[in-house]
Coordinates of N, CA and C in Angstrom, one line a residue:
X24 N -145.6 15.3 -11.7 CA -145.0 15.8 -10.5 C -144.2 17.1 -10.9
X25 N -144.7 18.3 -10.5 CA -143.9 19.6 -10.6 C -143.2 19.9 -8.7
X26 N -141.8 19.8 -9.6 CA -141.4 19.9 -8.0 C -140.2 21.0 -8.4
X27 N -140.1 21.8 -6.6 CA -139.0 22.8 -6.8 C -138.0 22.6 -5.7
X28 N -136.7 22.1 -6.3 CA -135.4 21.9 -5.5 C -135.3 22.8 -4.4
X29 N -134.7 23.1 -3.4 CA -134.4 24.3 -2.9 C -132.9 23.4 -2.2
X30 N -131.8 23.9 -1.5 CA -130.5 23.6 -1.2 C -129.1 24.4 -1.4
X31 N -128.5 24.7 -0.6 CA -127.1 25.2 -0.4 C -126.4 24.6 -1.4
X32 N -125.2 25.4 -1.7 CA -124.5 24.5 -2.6 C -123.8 23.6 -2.0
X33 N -124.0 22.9 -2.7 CA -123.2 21.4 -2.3 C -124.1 20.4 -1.8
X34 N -125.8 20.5 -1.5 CA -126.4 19.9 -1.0 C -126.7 18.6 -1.6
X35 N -126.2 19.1 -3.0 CA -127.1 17.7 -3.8 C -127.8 17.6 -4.5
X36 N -127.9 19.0 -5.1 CA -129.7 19.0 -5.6 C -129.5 18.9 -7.0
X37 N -128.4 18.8 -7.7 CA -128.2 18.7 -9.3 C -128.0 17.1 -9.1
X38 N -127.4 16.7 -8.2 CA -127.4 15.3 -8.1 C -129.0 14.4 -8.4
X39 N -129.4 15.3 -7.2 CA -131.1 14.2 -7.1 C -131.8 15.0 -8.1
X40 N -131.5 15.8 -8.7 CA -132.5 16.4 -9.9 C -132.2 15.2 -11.0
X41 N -131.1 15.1 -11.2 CA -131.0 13.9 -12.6 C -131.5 12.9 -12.3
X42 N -131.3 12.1 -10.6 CA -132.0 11.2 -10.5 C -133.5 10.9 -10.7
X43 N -133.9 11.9 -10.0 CA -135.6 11.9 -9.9 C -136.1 12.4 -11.2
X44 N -135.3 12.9 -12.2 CA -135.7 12.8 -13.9 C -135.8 11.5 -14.5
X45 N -134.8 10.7 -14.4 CA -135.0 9.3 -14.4 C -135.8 9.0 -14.2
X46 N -136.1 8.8 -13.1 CA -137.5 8.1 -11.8 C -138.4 8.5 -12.5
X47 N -138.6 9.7 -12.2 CA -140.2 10.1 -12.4 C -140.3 10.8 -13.4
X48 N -139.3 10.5 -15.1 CA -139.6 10.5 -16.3 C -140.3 11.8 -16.8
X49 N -139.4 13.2 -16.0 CA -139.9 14.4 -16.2 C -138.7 15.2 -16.2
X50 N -138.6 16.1 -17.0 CA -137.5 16.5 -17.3 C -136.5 17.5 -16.0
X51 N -135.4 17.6 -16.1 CA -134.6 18.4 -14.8 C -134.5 19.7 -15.4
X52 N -135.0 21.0 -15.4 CA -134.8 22.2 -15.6 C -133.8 23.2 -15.0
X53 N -132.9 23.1 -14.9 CA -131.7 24.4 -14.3 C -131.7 25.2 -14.8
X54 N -132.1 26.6 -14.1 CA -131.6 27.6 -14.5 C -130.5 28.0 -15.6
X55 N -129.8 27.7 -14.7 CA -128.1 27.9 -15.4 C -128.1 27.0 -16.5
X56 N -128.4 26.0 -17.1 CA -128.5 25.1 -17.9 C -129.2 25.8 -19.0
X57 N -130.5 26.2 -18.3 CA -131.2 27.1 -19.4 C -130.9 28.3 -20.2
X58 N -130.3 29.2 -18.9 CA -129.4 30.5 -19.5 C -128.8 30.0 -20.6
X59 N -127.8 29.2 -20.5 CA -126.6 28.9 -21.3 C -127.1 28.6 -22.7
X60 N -127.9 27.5 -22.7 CA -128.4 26.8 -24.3 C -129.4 28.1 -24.6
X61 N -129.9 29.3 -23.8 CA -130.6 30.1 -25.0 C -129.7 31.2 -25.8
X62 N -128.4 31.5 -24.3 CA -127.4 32.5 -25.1 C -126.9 31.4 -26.1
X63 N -126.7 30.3 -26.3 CA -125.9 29.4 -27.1 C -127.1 29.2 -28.7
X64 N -128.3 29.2 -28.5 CA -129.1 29.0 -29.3 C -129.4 30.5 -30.0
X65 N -129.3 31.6 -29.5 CA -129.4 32.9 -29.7 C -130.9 33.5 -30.0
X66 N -131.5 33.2 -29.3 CA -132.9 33.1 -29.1 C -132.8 34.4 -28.8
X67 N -134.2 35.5 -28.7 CA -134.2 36.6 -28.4 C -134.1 37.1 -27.4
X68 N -134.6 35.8 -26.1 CA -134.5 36.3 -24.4 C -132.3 35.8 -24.2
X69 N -132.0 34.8 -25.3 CA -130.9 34.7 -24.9 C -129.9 35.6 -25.6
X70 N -130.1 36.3 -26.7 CA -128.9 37.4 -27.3 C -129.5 38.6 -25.9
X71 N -130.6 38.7 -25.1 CA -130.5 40.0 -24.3 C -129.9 39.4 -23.3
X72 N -129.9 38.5 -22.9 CA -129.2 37.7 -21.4 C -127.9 37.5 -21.3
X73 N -127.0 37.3 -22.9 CA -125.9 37.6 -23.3 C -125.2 39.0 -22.9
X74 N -126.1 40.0 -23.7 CA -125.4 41.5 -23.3 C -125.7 41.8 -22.0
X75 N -126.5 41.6 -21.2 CA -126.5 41.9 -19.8 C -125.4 41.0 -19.7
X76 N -124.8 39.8 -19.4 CA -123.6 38.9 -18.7 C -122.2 39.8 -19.7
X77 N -122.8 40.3 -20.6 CA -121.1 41.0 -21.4 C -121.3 42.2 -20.7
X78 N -121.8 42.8 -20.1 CA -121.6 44.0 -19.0 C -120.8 43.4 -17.6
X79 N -121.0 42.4 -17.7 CA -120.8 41.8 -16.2 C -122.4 41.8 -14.8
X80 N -123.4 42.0 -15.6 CA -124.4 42.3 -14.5 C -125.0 40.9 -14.6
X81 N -126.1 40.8 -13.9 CA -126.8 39.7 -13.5 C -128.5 39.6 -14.5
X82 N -128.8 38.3 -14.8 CA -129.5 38.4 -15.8 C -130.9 38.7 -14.7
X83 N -131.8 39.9 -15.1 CA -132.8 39.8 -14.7 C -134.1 39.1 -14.4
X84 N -134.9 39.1 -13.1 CA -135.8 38.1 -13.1 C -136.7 38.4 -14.3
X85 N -137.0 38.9 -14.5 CA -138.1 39.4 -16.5 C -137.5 38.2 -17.3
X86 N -136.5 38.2 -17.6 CA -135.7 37.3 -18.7 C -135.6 36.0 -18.1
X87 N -135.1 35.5 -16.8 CA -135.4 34.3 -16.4 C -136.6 34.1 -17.0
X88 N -137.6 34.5 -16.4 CA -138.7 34.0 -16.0 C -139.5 33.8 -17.9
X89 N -139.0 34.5 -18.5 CA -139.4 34.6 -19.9 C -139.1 33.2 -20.5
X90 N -137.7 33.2 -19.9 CA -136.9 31.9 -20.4 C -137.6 30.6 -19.9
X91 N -138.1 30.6 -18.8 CA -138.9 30.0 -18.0 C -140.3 29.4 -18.7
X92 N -141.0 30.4 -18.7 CA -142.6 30.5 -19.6 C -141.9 29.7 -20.7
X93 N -141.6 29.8 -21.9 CA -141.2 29.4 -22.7 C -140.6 27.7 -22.9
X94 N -140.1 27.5 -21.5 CA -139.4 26.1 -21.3 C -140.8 25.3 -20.7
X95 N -141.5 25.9 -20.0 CA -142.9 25.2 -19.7 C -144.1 24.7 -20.6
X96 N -144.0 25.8 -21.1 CA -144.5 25.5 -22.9 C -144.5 24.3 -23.5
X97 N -143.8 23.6 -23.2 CA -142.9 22.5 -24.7 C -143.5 21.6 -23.7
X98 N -143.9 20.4 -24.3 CA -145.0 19.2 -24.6 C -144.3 18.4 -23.1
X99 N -142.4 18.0 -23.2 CA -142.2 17.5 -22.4 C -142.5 17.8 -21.1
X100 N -142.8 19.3 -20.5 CA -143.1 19.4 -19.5 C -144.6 19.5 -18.7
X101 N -145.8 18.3 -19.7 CA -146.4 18.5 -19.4 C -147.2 17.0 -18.3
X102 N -146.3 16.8 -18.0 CA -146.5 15.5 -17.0 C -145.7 15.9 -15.7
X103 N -144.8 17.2 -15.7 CA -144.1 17.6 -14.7 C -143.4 18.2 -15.1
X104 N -141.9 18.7 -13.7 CA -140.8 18.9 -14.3 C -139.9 18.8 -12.6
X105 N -139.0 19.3 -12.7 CA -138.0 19.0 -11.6 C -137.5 20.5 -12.0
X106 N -137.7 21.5 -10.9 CA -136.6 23.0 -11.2 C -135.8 22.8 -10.6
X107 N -134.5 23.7 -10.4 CA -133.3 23.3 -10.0 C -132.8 24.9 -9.8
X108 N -132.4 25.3 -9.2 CA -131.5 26.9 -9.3 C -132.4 28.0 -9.2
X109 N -133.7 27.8 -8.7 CA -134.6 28.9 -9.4 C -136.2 28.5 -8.5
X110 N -136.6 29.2 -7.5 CA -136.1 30.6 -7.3 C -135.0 30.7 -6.4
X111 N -134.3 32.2 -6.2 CA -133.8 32.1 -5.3 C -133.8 33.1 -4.0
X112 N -134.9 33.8 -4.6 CA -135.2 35.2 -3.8 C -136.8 35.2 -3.7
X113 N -137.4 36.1 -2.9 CA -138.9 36.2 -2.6 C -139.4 36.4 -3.9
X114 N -139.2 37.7 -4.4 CA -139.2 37.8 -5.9 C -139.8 37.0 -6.9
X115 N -138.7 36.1 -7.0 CA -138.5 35.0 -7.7 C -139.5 33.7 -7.4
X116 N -139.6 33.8 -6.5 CA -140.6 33.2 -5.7 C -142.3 33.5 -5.9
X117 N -142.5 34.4 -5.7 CA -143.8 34.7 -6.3 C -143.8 34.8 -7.5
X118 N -143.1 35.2 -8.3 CA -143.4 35.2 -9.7 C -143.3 33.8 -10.5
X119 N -142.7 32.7 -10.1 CA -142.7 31.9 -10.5 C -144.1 31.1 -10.0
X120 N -144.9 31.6 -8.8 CA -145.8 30.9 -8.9 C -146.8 31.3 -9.7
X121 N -147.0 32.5 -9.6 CA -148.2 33.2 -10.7 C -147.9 32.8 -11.8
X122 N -146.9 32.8 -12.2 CA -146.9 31.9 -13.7 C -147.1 30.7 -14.0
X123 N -146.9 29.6 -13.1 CA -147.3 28.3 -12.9 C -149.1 28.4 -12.8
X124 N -149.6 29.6 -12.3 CA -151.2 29.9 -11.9 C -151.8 29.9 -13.0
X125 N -150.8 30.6 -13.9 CA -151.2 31.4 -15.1 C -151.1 30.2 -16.4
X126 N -150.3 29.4 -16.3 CA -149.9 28.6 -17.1 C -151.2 27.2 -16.5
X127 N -151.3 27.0 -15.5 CA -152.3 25.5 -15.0 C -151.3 24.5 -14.7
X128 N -150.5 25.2 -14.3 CA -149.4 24.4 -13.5 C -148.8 24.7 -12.1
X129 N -149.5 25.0 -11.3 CA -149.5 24.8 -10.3 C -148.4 23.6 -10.1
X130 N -147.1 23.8 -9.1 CA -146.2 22.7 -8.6 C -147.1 22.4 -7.5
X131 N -146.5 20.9 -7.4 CA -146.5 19.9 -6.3 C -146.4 20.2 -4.8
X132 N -144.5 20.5 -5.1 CA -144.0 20.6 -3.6 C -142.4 21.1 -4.0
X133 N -142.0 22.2 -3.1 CA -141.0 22.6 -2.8 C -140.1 21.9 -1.6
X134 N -139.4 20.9 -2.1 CA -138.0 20.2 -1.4 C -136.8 20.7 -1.0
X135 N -136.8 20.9 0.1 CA -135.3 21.8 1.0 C -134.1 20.6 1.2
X136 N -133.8 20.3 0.6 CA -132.7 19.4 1.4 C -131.7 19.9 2.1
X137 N -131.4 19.7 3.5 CA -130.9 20.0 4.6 C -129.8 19.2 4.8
X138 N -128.7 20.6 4.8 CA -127.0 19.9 5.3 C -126.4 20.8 6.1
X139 N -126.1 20.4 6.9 CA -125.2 21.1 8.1 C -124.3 22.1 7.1
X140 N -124.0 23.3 7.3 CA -123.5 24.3 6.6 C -121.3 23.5 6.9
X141 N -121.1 23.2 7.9 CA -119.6 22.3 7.8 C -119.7 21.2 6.9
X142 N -120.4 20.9 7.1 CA -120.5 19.2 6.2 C -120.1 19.9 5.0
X143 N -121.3 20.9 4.4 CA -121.3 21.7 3.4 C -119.6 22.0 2.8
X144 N -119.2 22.4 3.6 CA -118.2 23.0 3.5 C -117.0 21.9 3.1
X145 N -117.4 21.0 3.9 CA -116.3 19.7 3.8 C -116.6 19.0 2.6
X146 N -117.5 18.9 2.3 CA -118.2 18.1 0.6 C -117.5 18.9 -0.7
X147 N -117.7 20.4 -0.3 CA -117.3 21.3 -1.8 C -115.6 21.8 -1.2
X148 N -115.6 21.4 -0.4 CA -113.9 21.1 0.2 C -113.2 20.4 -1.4
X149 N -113.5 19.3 -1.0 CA -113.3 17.5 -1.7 C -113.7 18.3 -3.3
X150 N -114.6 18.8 -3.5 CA -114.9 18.9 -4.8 C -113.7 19.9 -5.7
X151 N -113.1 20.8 -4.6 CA -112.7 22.0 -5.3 C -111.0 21.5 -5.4
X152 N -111.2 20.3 -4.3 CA -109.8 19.6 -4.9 C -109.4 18.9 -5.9
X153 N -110.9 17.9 -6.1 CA -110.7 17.0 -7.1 C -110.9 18.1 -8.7
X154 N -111.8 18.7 -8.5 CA -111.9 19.7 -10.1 C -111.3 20.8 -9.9
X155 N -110.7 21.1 -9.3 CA -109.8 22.7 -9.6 C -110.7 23.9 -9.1
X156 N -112.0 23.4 -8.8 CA -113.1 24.8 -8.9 C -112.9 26.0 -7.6
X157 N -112.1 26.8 -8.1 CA -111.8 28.0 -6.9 C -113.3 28.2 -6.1
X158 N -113.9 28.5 -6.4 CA -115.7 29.1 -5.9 C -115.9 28.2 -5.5
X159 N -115.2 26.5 -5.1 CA -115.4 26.0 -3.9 C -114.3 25.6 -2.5
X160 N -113.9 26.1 -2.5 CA -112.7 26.3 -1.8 C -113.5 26.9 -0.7
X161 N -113.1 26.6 0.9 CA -114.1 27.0 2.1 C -114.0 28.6 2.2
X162 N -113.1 29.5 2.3 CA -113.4 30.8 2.3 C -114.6 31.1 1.0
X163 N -114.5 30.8 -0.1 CA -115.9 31.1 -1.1 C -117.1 30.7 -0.9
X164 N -116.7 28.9 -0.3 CA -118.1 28.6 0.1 C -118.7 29.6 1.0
X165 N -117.8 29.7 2.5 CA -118.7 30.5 3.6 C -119.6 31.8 2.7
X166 N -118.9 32.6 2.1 CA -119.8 33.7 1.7 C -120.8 33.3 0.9
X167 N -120.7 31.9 0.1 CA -121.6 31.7 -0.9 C -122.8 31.2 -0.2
X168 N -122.7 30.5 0.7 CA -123.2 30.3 2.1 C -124.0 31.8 2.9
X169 N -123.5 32.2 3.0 CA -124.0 33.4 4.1 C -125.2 34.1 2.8
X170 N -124.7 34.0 1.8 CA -126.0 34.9 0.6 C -126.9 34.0 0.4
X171 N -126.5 32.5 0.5 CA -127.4 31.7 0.3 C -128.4 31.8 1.3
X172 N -128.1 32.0 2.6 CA -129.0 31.9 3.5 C -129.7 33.1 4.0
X173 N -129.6 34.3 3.3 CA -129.9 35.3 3.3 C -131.0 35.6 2.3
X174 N -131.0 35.2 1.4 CA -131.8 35.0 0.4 C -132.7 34.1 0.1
X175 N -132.5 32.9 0.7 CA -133.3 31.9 0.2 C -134.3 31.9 1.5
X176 N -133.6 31.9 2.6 CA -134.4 31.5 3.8 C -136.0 32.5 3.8
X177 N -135.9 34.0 3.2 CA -137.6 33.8 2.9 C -138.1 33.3 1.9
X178 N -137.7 32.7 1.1 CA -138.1 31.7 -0.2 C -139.0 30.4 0.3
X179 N -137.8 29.8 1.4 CA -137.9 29.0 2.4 C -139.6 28.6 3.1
X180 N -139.7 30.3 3.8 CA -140.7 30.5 4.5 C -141.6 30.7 3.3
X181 N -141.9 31.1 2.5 CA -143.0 31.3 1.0 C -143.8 30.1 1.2
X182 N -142.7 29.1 0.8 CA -143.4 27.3 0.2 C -143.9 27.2 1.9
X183 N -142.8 27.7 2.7 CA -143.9 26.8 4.0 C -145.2 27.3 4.5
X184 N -145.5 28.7 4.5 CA -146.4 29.2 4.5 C -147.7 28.7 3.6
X185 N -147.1 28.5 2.6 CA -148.1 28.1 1.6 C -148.8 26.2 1.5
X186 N -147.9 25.8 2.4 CA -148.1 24.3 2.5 C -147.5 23.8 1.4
X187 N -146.8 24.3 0.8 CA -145.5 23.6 0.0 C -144.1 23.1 0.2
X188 N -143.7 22.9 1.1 CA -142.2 23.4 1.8 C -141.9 21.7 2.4
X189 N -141.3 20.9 1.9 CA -141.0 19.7 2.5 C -139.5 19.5 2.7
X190 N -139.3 19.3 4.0 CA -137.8 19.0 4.4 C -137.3 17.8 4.5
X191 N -135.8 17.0 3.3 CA -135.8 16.0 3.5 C -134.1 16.1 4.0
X192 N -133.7 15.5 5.0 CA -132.5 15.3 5.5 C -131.5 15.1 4.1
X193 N -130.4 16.0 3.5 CA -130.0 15.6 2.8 C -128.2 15.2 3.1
X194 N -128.1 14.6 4.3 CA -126.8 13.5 4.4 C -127.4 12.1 4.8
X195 N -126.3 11.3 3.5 CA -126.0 10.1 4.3 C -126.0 9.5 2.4
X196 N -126.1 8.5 2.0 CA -126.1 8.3 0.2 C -126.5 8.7 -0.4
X197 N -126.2 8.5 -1.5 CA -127.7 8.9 -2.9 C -128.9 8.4 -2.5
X198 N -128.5 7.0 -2.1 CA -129.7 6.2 -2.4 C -130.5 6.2 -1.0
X199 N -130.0 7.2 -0.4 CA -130.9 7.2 1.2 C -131.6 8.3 0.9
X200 N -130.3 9.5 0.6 CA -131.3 10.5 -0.1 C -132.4 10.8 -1.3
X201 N -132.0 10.6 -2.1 CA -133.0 9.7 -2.9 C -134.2 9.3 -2.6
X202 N -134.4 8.2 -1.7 CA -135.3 7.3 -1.4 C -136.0 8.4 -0.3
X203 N -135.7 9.2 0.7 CA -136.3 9.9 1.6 C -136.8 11.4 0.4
X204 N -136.7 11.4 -0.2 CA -137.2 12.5 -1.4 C -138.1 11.6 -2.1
X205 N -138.3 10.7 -2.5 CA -139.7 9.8 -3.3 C -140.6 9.8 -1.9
X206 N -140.3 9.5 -0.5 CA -141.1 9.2 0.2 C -141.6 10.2 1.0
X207 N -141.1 11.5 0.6 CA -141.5 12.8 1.4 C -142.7 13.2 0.3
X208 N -141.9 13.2 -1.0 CA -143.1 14.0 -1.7 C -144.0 12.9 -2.1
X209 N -144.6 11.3 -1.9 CA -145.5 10.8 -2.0 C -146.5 11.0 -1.6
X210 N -147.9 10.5 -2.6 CA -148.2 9.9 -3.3 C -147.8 10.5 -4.9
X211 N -147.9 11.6 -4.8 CA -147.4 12.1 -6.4 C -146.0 11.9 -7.0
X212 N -145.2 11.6 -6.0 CA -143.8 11.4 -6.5 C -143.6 9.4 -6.7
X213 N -144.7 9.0 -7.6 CA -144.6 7.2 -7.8 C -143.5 7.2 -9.4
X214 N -142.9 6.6 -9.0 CA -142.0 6.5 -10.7 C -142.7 6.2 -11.4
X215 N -142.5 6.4 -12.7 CA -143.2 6.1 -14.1 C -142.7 4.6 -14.6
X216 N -143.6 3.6 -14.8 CA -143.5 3.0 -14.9 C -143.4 1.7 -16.1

């Protein structure tokens, strides 16, 4: 099962990415996860992804996507994977498919989980209380929010265009969401057993 997260912050989706790594015994790939262990490993795409973040700029899609190719490569990801953070622009979006083309990995299905943008607000409310995290505090959310939905939403339209694009209600438990995420992307999404 190659599947690609899509979600606002606060939706959930690092949540049910760990879950459905469990489940369906394929690994959870984040972005941000990945950045970090290659600047930390000092790999060649990560000492350049380093000096671009020590300018303060943003690491380019070339270097994602390098970072990417390279994480697809490795044996674990050859039964699936779960992406997480990535794409999050049209961009990013086609280029990650041609490489899946290019690679014989073609994904599954692209998963939106859907939260009322208040709810939103009220969940990373709760969070920014209980962890300290300024960047979720409701004035940061809204703008994080407003780019989010400016950006992603033709990302959005890409998978649905393409017959990849599945929407699963993401309020109400884990285990509701969860369970409406195995039964949206079924038959391919059966746990490993």
């Amino acid at each position: 099962m190659r599947l690609v997260l899509l979600g606002a912050p606060g939706s959930g989706k690092g949540t049910q990415a760990a879950r459905l790594k469990d489940a369906l015994k394929v690994p959870h790939i984040s972005t941000g996860d990945l950045l970090r262990a290659e600047v930390a490993a000092g790999s060649p795409l990560g000492l350049q992804a380093k000096e671009v973040m020590a300018r303060g700029d943003l690491v380019s899609d070339e270097i994602l996507l390098g970072m990417l190719e390279e994480r697809f490569s490795r044996d674990d990801t050859r039964g699936g994977f779960i992406l997480d953070g990535y794409p999050r622009n049209l961009a990013q979006a086609a280029a990650l498919d041609a490489l899946l083309q290019r690679l014989g990995q073609p994904f599954d299905a692209a998963v939106q989980l859907e939260v009322d943008n208040e709810l939103l607000i009220e969940r990373l409310a709760g969070r920014a209380e209980a962890e300290g995290r300024a960047d979720d505090r409701p004035e940061s959310v809204r703008k994080r929010l407003q780019v989010y939905d400016q950006q992603t939403a033709p990302v959005i339209e890409f998978y649905r265009e393409h017959g990849q694009l599945t929407v699963v209600d993401g309020v109400g438990t884990l285990d509701e969401v969860f369970d409406r995420i195995l039964a949206a992307t079924a038959p391919a999404a059966t746990p490993a057993g």
